[in-house]
Short mmCIF file of C-alpha atoms in Angstrom, two decimals:
data_model
loop_
_atom_site.label_atom_id
_atom_site.label_comp_id
_atom_site.label_asym_id
_atom_site.label_seq_id
_atom_site.Cartn_x
_atom_site.Cartn_y
_atom_site.Cartn_z
CA MET N 660 22.41 47.13 -85.84
CA ALA N 661 19.58 44.79 -84.91
CA VAL N 662 16.02 45.97 -85.67
CA VAL N 663 14.23 47.07 -82.47
CA VAL N 664 10.46 46.49 -82.44
CA GLY N 665 9.83 47.83 -78.94
CA LEU N 666 10.38 47.08 -75.27
CA ARG N 667 8.92 43.88 -73.80
CA CYS N 668 8.03 43.17 -70.17
CA VAL N 669 10.34 40.52 -68.72
CA ARG N 670 7.48 39.09 -66.66
CA CYS N 671 4.31 39.07 -68.79
CA GLY N 672 5.71 39.68 -72.28
CA THR N 673 3.59 42.75 -73.08
CA LEU N 674 5.19 44.82 -75.85
CA TYR N 675 5.53 48.61 -75.46
CA PRO N 676 6.88 51.31 -77.80
CA ALA N 677 10.64 51.69 -78.06
CA ASP N 678 10.50 55.05 -76.22
CA HIS N 679 8.89 53.51 -73.08
CA TYR N 680 12.34 53.24 -71.47
CA ALA N 681 11.52 55.49 -68.49
CA ASP N 682 8.88 53.25 -66.96
CA ASP N 683 8.09 49.73 -65.87
CA CYS N 684 5.27 47.45 -67.09
CA PRO N 685 1.84 48.94 -66.24
CA ALA N 686 0.20 45.55 -66.84
CA CYS N 687 2.27 43.95 -64.05
CA ARG N 688 2.22 46.86 -61.62
CA ALA N 689 -0.68 45.53 -59.57
CA VAL N 690 1.23 42.29 -58.94
CA ALA N 691 4.84 43.41 -58.81
CA ARG N 692 6.85 45.96 -60.74
CA SER N 693 9.00 44.47 -63.50
CA ASN N 694 11.44 45.89 -65.99
CA LEU N 695 11.32 46.00 -69.76
CA ALA N 696 13.85 44.55 -72.19
CA VAL N 697 14.70 45.54 -75.74
CA ALA N 698 12.72 43.40 -78.20
CA TYR N 699 14.05 42.70 -81.69
CA ASP N 700 12.46 41.42 -84.85
CA ASP N 701 12.69 37.69 -85.61
CA ALA N 702 15.66 38.20 -87.93
CA LEU N 703 17.98 38.58 -84.93
CA ARG N 704 17.51 35.15 -83.41
CA VAL N 705 18.59 33.06 -86.40
CA PRO N 706 21.89 31.30 -87.16
CA ARG N 707 24.60 33.70 -88.31
CA GLY N 708 28.34 33.73 -88.82
CA LYS N 709 30.69 34.48 -85.97
CA PRO N 710 32.43 37.87 -85.87
CA SER N 711 35.27 38.15 -88.36
CA THR N 712 38.74 39.54 -87.76
CA GLU N 713 37.67 42.65 -89.70
CA ALA N 714 35.06 43.42 -87.03
CA GLY N 715 37.72 44.91 -84.77
CA ARG N 716 37.80 44.47 -81.01
CA GLY N 717 35.80 45.71 -78.06
CA LEU N 718 32.09 46.13 -77.51
CA TRP N 719 31.30 47.31 -81.05
CA ARG N 720 32.81 44.15 -82.51
CA TYR N 721 29.26 42.85 -81.96
CA GLY N 722 27.50 45.98 -83.20
CA ASP N 723 25.26 44.13 -85.65
CA VAL N 724 23.37 42.48 -82.75
CA LEU N 725 23.04 45.63 -80.60
CA PRO N 726 20.14 48.15 -80.60
CA VAL N 727 22.22 51.10 -81.84
CA ALA N 728 24.06 51.35 -85.15
CA LYS N 729 27.83 51.43 -84.91
CA GLU N 730 27.95 54.77 -86.73
CA ASP N 731 25.73 56.24 -83.97
CA ALA N 732 27.90 54.88 -81.17
CA VAL N 733 29.19 57.11 -78.40
CA SER N 734 32.33 55.14 -77.69
CA LEU N 735 35.44 55.48 -75.53
CA GLY N 736 36.93 52.15 -76.56
CA GLU N 737 35.02 50.08 -74.03
CA GLY N 738 34.90 46.29 -73.98
CA GLY N 739 37.45 43.75 -75.07
CA SER N 740 38.59 43.22 -71.48
CA PRO N 741 40.83 40.21 -70.82
CA LEU N 742 39.64 36.90 -69.45
CA LEU N 743 42.40 36.01 -66.99
CA HIS N 744 43.18 32.59 -65.58
CA LEU N 745 43.21 33.04 -61.79
CA ASP N 746 45.39 30.00 -61.32
CA ARG N 747 46.83 30.73 -57.86
CA THR N 748 43.53 31.79 -56.33
CA GLY N 749 41.70 28.99 -58.11
CA ARG N 750 44.06 26.31 -56.82
CA GLY N 751 43.69 27.72 -53.31
CA ILE N 752 39.92 27.31 -53.28
CA GLY N 753 39.85 24.07 -55.25
CA ILE N 754 38.73 25.44 -58.62
CA PRO N 755 41.69 25.16 -61.02
CA GLY N 756 39.44 26.40 -63.83
CA LEU N 757 38.73 29.79 -62.25
CA PHE N 758 38.86 32.81 -64.56
CA GLY N 759 38.29 36.51 -64.00
CA LYS N 760 36.72 38.85 -66.55
CA ASP N 761 38.78 41.94 -65.74
CA GLU N 762 36.51 44.93 -66.27
CA THR N 763 38.96 47.31 -64.60
CA ARG N 764 40.44 47.80 -68.09
CA ASN N 765 37.44 49.83 -69.32
CA PRO N 766 37.71 53.61 -69.89
CA THR N 767 36.33 54.62 -66.47
CA TRP N 768 37.72 51.44 -64.88
CA SER N 769 34.43 49.59 -64.46
CA PHE N 770 31.92 47.36 -66.21
CA LYS N 771 29.36 50.18 -66.07
CA ASP N 772 30.98 51.59 -69.22
CA ARG N 773 29.18 48.92 -71.23
CA LEU N 774 25.81 50.07 -69.89
CA ALA N 775 26.62 53.78 -70.25
CA CYS N 776 27.89 53.31 -73.80
CA LEU N 777 24.62 51.79 -75.03
CA ALA N 778 22.37 54.00 -72.91
CA VAL N 779 24.03 57.29 -73.93
CA SER N 780 24.26 56.17 -77.57
CA ALA N 781 20.52 55.46 -77.56
CA ALA N 782 19.84 58.75 -75.76
CA LYS N 783 21.74 60.80 -78.32
CA ARG N 784 20.04 59.02 -81.21
CA MET N 785 16.63 59.76 -79.62
CA GLY N 786 17.46 63.45 -79.22
CA ALA N 787 17.97 63.56 -75.45
CA ARG N 788 19.60 66.70 -74.08
CA VAL N 789 20.42 65.69 -70.49
CA ILE N 790 21.68 62.38 -69.06
CA VAL N 791 20.72 61.68 -65.44
CA SER N 792 21.80 58.94 -63.05
CA SER N 793 21.33 58.02 -59.41
CA SER N 794 24.65 56.61 -58.29
CA SER N 795 27.15 56.23 -55.49
CA GLY N 796 29.99 55.69 -57.92
CA ASN N 797 30.61 53.48 -60.95
CA ALA N 798 27.35 54.09 -62.79
CA GLY N 799 27.59 57.83 -62.25
CA ALA N 800 31.19 58.04 -63.38
CA ALA N 801 30.41 56.05 -66.53
CA ALA N 802 27.31 58.12 -67.32
CA ALA N 803 29.30 61.33 -66.86
CA ALA N 804 32.14 60.19 -69.11
CA TYR N 805 29.90 59.08 -71.97
CA ALA N 806 27.71 62.16 -71.67
CA ALA N 807 30.86 64.26 -71.99
CA LYS N 808 31.89 62.35 -75.11
CA ALA N 809 28.38 62.83 -76.56
CA GLY N 810 28.35 66.54 -75.76
CA LEU N 811 25.35 66.15 -73.45
CA LYS N 812 24.75 67.66 -70.03
CA CYS N 813 24.90 65.17 -67.16
CA VAL N 814 23.45 65.32 -63.64
CA ILE N 815 24.29 62.71 -60.98
CA PHE N 816 22.24 62.39 -57.79
CA THR N 817 24.24 60.78 -55.00
CA PHE N 818 24.10 60.64 -51.21
CA LYS N 819 26.24 61.49 -48.22
CA GLY N 820 28.94 58.91 -47.68
CA ALA N 821 29.73 58.13 -51.32
CA ALA N 822 33.43 57.51 -51.94
CA SER N 823 35.28 60.77 -52.56
CA ALA N 824 37.30 59.23 -55.41
CA MET N 825 34.06 58.39 -57.19
CA LEU N 826 32.65 61.89 -56.78
CA ALA N 827 35.90 63.45 -58.02
CA GLN N 828 35.76 61.26 -61.12
CA MET N 829 32.16 62.28 -61.91
CA GLN N 830 33.01 65.96 -61.51
CA ALA N 831 36.15 65.64 -63.62
CA TYR N 832 33.97 64.58 -66.55
CA GLY N 833 31.89 67.73 -66.12
CA ALA N 834 28.83 66.27 -64.42
CA ALA N 835 26.78 68.28 -61.94
CA VAL N 836 26.90 66.14 -58.78
CA VAL N 837 24.02 66.63 -56.33
CA GLU N 838 24.33 65.12 -52.84
CA THR N 839 21.09 64.36 -50.99
CA GLU N 840 20.43 63.72 -47.30
CA SER N 841 19.12 60.19 -47.93
CA LYS N 842 19.27 57.59 -50.65
CA ALA N 843 15.51 57.83 -51.19
CA ASP N 844 15.76 61.56 -51.92
CA ARG N 845 17.94 60.79 -54.95
CA TRP N 846 15.08 58.97 -56.63
CA THR N 847 12.50 61.62 -55.77
CA LEU N 848 14.57 64.32 -57.45
CA MET N 849 15.60 62.17 -60.38
CA GLU N 850 12.04 61.05 -61.08
CA HIS N 851 10.92 64.68 -61.07
CA ALA N 852 13.59 65.48 -63.67
CA VAL N 853 12.68 62.51 -65.87
CA ARG N 854 8.92 63.11 -65.74
CA HIS N 855 8.94 66.90 -65.95
CA TYR N 856 12.01 67.74 -68.01
CA GLY N 857 12.45 64.69 -70.19
CA TRP N 858 15.94 63.86 -68.93
CA PHE N 859 17.25 60.48 -70.09
CA PRO N 860 17.75 58.04 -67.16
CA THR N 861 20.55 55.50 -67.23
CA SER N 862 19.88 54.13 -63.73
CA PRO N 863 16.83 53.18 -61.61
CA PHE N 864 14.90 56.11 -60.18
CA PHE N 865 11.78 54.65 -58.53
CA GLY N 866 10.99 51.81 -56.16
CA PRO N 867 10.65 48.97 -55.86
CA VAL N 868 13.58 48.97 -58.27
CA VAL N 869 13.10 47.01 -61.49
CA GLY N 870 16.54 47.58 -63.03
CA SER N 871 18.39 50.11 -65.16
CA ASN N 872 17.70 51.52 -68.60
CA PRO N 873 16.75 48.66 -71.00
CA TYR N 874 19.04 49.95 -73.76
CA GLY N 875 21.96 50.17 -71.36
CA ILE N 876 21.46 46.60 -70.14
CA GLU N 877 21.97 45.39 -73.72
CA GLY N 878 25.59 46.50 -73.40
CA TYR N 879 26.16 43.72 -70.89
CA LYS N 880 25.33 41.09 -73.51
CA THR N 881 28.81 41.69 -74.88
CA LEU N 882 30.30 40.27 -71.67
CA ALA N 883 28.86 36.90 -72.64
CA TYR N 884 30.00 37.20 -76.26
CA GLU N 885 33.56 38.05 -75.19
CA ILE N 886 33.76 35.27 -72.59
CA ALA N 887 32.63 32.66 -75.11
CA GLU N 888 34.90 33.93 -77.87
CA ALA N 889 37.92 34.02 -75.54
CA ARG N 890 37.27 30.35 -74.78
CA ASP N 891 36.95 29.36 -78.45
CA TRP N 892 33.14 29.50 -78.12
CA HIS N 893 33.02 27.11 -75.16
CA VAL N 894 30.60 28.27 -72.46
CA PRO N 895 31.80 28.08 -68.84
CA ASP N 896 29.92 25.93 -66.35
CA TRP N 897 29.32 28.86 -64.01
CA CYS N 898 29.27 32.67 -64.22
CA VAL N 899 29.53 34.43 -60.86
CA LEU N 900 28.64 38.11 -60.57
CA PRO N 901 28.40 40.69 -57.79
CA VAL N 902 24.73 41.65 -57.87
CA CYS N 903 22.86 44.78 -56.83
CA TYR N 904 19.78 44.86 -59.08
CA GLY N 905 21.15 42.23 -61.44
CA ASP N 906 21.56 44.34 -64.60
CA ALA N 907 24.79 42.64 -65.66
CA LEU N 908 23.46 39.21 -64.75
CA VAL N 909 20.39 39.86 -66.93
CA GLY N 910 22.46 41.22 -69.81
CA MET N 911 24.95 38.34 -69.73
CA TRP N 912 22.15 35.78 -69.73
CA ARG N 913 20.57 37.47 -72.75
CA GLY N 914 23.95 37.34 -74.47
CA PHE N 915 24.29 33.61 -73.86
CA GLU N 916 20.72 33.11 -75.14
CA ASP N 917 21.63 35.05 -78.28
CA MET N 918 24.63 32.85 -78.96
CA MET N 919 22.54 29.70 -78.67
CA ALA N 920 20.14 31.13 -81.27
CA PHE N 921 23.02 32.27 -83.49
CA GLY N 922 24.53 28.78 -83.45
CA TRP N 923 27.76 30.06 -81.86
CA THR N 924 27.43 27.95 -78.68
CA ASP N 925 25.54 24.86 -77.60
CA ARG N 926 24.65 25.36 -73.92
CA MET N 927 23.92 27.87 -71.16
CA PRO N 928 25.92 28.52 -67.96
CA ARG N 929 24.62 28.43 -64.43
CA MET N 930 24.39 31.94 -63.00
CA VAL N 931 25.42 32.91 -59.47
CA ALA N 932 24.43 36.15 -57.72
CA ALA N 933 26.86 37.30 -55.02
CA GLU N 934 24.87 39.67 -52.80
CA VAL N 935 25.41 41.32 -49.44
CA HIS N 936 21.96 41.35 -47.86
CA GLY N 937 20.51 38.07 -49.12
CA SER N 938 17.32 39.15 -50.88
CA LEU N 939 17.61 36.73 -53.81
CA GLY N 940 18.70 33.91 -51.54
CA ALA N 941 15.68 34.46 -49.30
CA ALA N 942 13.33 34.33 -52.31
CA LEU N 943 14.94 31.11 -53.57
CA THR N 944 14.52 29.51 -50.15
CA ALA N 945 10.91 30.65 -49.83
CA GLY N 946 10.01 29.73 -53.42
CA SER N 947 8.58 33.21 -54.07
CA ASP N 948 8.83 35.06 -57.38
CA MET N 949 9.60 38.46 -55.87
CA PRO N 950 12.67 39.08 -53.72
CA PRO N 951 11.85 40.52 -50.29
CA ASP N 952 13.19 43.78 -48.91
CA MET N 953 15.75 42.74 -46.30
CA ARG N 954 16.69 44.43 -43.07
CA PRO N 955 20.50 44.80 -43.13
CA ASN N 956 22.39 43.07 -40.33
CA GLN N 957 25.32 45.44 -40.84
CA ASP N 958 26.50 48.23 -43.09
CA SER N 959 28.23 46.64 -46.06
CA ILE N 960 31.54 48.01 -47.29
CA ALA N 961 30.45 46.93 -50.79
CA VAL N 962 28.38 50.07 -51.28
CA SER N 963 27.82 49.52 -55.01
CA ILE N 964 25.92 46.25 -54.42
CA ALA N 965 24.32 47.09 -51.08
CA ALA N 966 20.70 47.04 -52.27
CA THR N 967 18.38 45.48 -49.72
CA ARG N 968 16.01 44.13 -52.38
CA GLY N 969 16.75 42.24 -55.58
CA THR N 970 14.73 42.25 -58.79
CA PHE N 971 12.32 39.81 -60.40
CA GLN N 972 14.45 39.26 -63.47
CA ALA N 973 17.63 38.52 -61.50
CA LEU N 974 15.77 35.96 -59.40
CA ASP N 975 14.15 34.44 -62.48
CA ILE N 976 17.50 33.93 -64.22
CA VAL N 977 19.24 32.45 -61.18
CA ARG N 978 16.34 30.04 -60.79
CA ARG N 979 16.03 29.09 -64.48
CA SER N 980 19.77 28.52 -64.81
CA GLU N 981 19.78 26.28 -61.72
CA GLY N 982 22.29 28.67 -60.25
CA ALA N 983 22.62 30.11 -56.76
CA ALA N 984 22.58 33.24 -54.64
CA VAL N 985 25.30 33.62 -52.01
CA THR N 986 25.35 36.23 -49.26
CA ILE N 987 28.80 37.71 -48.60
CA GLY N 988 29.90 39.58 -45.46
CA ASN N 989 32.49 42.30 -45.01
CA GLU N 990 35.20 39.98 -43.70
CA ASP N 991 35.09 37.79 -46.81
CA LEU N 992 34.97 40.82 -49.10
CA LEU N 993 38.20 42.15 -47.63
CA ARG N 994 39.82 38.71 -47.53
CA TRP N 995 39.27 38.02 -51.22
CA GLN N 996 40.06 41.57 -52.29
CA ARG N 997 43.47 41.16 -50.67
CA ALA N 998 43.91 37.66 -52.07
CA LEU N 999 43.32 38.78 -55.64
CA ALA N 1000 45.81 41.60 -55.21
CA SER N 1001 48.55 39.53 -53.58
CA GLU N 1002 48.04 36.32 -55.60
CA GLU N 1003 46.96 37.57 -59.02
CA GLY N 1004 48.14 41.19 -59.17
CA LEU N 1005 44.56 42.42 -59.48
CA TYR N 1006 43.39 45.21 -57.18
CA VAL N 1007 39.60 45.22 -57.52
CA GLU N 1008 36.91 47.06 -55.61
CA THR N 1009 35.41 45.28 -52.61
CA SER N 1010 32.19 44.56 -54.53
CA SER N 1011 34.18 42.68 -57.18
CA ALA N 1012 35.65 40.42 -54.52
CA ALA N 1013 32.13 39.16 -53.76
CA ALA N 1014 32.27 37.04 -56.91
CA ILE N 1015 35.39 35.18 -55.73
CA ALA N 1016 33.96 34.81 -52.23
CA ALA N 1017 30.78 33.29 -53.66
CA ALA N 1018 32.72 30.85 -55.85
CA ALA N 1019 34.79 29.77 -52.84
CA GLU N 1020 31.67 29.19 -50.76
CA LEU N 1021 29.95 27.13 -53.48
CA ARG N 1022 33.11 25.04 -53.84
CA ARG N 1023 33.14 24.50 -50.06
CA GLN N 1024 29.52 23.32 -50.26
CA GLY N 1025 30.38 20.98 -53.12
CA ARG N 1026 28.03 22.66 -55.60
CA ILE N 1027 30.92 23.76 -57.79
CA GLY N 1028 33.12 20.81 -58.68
CA THR N 1029 36.90 20.79 -58.96
CA GLY N 1030 36.62 20.16 -62.71
CA ASP N 1031 34.14 22.98 -63.36
CA THR N 1032 35.04 26.09 -65.29
CA VAL N 1033 34.03 29.26 -63.46
CA VAL N 1034 34.13 32.87 -64.69
CA ALA N 1035 33.94 35.61 -62.07
CA LEU N 1036 33.06 39.14 -63.15
CA LEU N 1037 35.61 41.55 -61.68
CA THR N 1038 33.55 44.70 -61.95
CA ALA N 1039 35.83 47.64 -61.12
CA SER N 1040 39.19 48.88 -59.89
CA GLY N 1041 40.03 48.95 -56.20
CA LEU N 1042 41.09 52.56 -56.58
CA LYS N 1043 37.42 53.41 -56.99
CA ASP N 1044 36.63 52.99 -53.31
CA ALA N 1045 40.11 53.28 -51.79
CA PRO N 1046 41.16 53.51 -49.02
CA MET N 1047 38.41 51.10 -48.00
CA GLY N 1048 40.07 47.74 -47.44
CA ALA N 1049 43.45 49.12 -48.49
CA GLY N 1050 45.21 47.78 -45.40
CA ALA N 1051 47.78 49.36 -43.09
CA ASP N 1052 49.55 52.67 -43.56
CA PRO N 1053 52.70 52.50 -45.73
CA LEU N 1054 56.06 51.99 -44.05
CA ILE N 1055 57.89 55.31 -43.81
CA VAL N 1056 61.70 55.24 -44.00
CA PRO N 1057 64.15 58.02 -43.12
CA GLY N 1058 66.13 59.92 -45.70
CA ASN N 1059 69.45 58.52 -44.44
CA ILE N 1060 70.14 55.41 -46.54
CA THR N 1061 71.86 53.51 -43.72
CA GLN N 1062 68.95 54.13 -41.39
CA ALA N 1063 66.48 53.30 -44.16
CA LEU N 1064 68.16 49.93 -44.73
CA GLN N 1065 67.91 49.16 -41.03
CA VAL N 1066 64.19 49.95 -41.00
CA LEU N 1067 63.57 47.79 -44.09
CA ARG N 1068 65.48 44.87 -42.59
CA SER N 1069 63.67 45.20 -39.29
CA ALA N 1070 60.36 45.05 -41.18
CA ASN N 1071 61.55 41.89 -43.02
CA ILE N 1072 61.25 43.67 -46.36
CA PHE N 1073 65.01 43.46 -47.02
CA PRO N 1074 66.91 40.38 -45.90
CA ALA N 1075 68.96 40.76 -42.75
#
């Protein structure tokens, strides 16, 4: 494992103790709340050899540059997801070099397993007894699964309207799921538990939101490592991610920074945030360093990224990378969800489709060129929020084979 020296503010650089994970930066609070990031000793950011074949596969292939020792890992075999060439979809939108990082292959079928793995591993090492998360789905399911593996109690605060499939998954892993009247009530109860009972938080629990648990975010660095290694250590021109608070975007950027310091790669990608309410885009347009809280024009079907306000660190990375923020509506979410399923055989959640929609829009604007290489993060399985966007009811055929054949031919499923 890498040697952790503390947690450092992403805005002002102030260093705090390693157990300051349940708070933001007090020094910045008067200006704007900002998150903390794991800080390592100088020995981490020096040239080193690339992972060997003996290192195995998956997230812990890179265990020597993570904040938890491999022997202390709470693992379900996460990571190592395929980087798929989306050739049909890419040709259709004018980006032949379009790839999808398919995170549906993780143990709970989402990218949140990377965050939960590192957060719960750190929690167990620190002696935590209860894992707590505020979640409408993926983050809660992942926290529940890894808490179960660690033998720790887990409590998930959610709200009315969360997808029933998500709630069933959390409960199947043994979590206590608490439904509140409003989204804000989740944070009030969770903060009480963290402050008064010492529960270990894996997700945000106060506002304005600054991001998730710093140790958990380190798990997302492995996305960058895997993408580069799958491409023979060539960095893509663009990385496009569905963004809520930008945890994965932050983690991936840190991973690409690591690889530059390690001598594994020689450049950085441009980062794109696909959002549904436009907070980061508004800040980029205004030139401000804090994303505004937006008033939604409509209820988004992409519940997992439906935050109305982005975070400082997500905005900072999009700006420093000379990337972009693209606002995606419901119609495009459904369009690209269906396209990925019918063209690539990938049924992803509606939030995942935001990454493809954003890439298509940037190609239309001419910002992404036809010769550029683009990696879209496909965050989770479409079964997570089914039946949302699932389409029409299935065709029902009678039990009589002759009649069934007639129905199938009439529907143009069988040839006449």
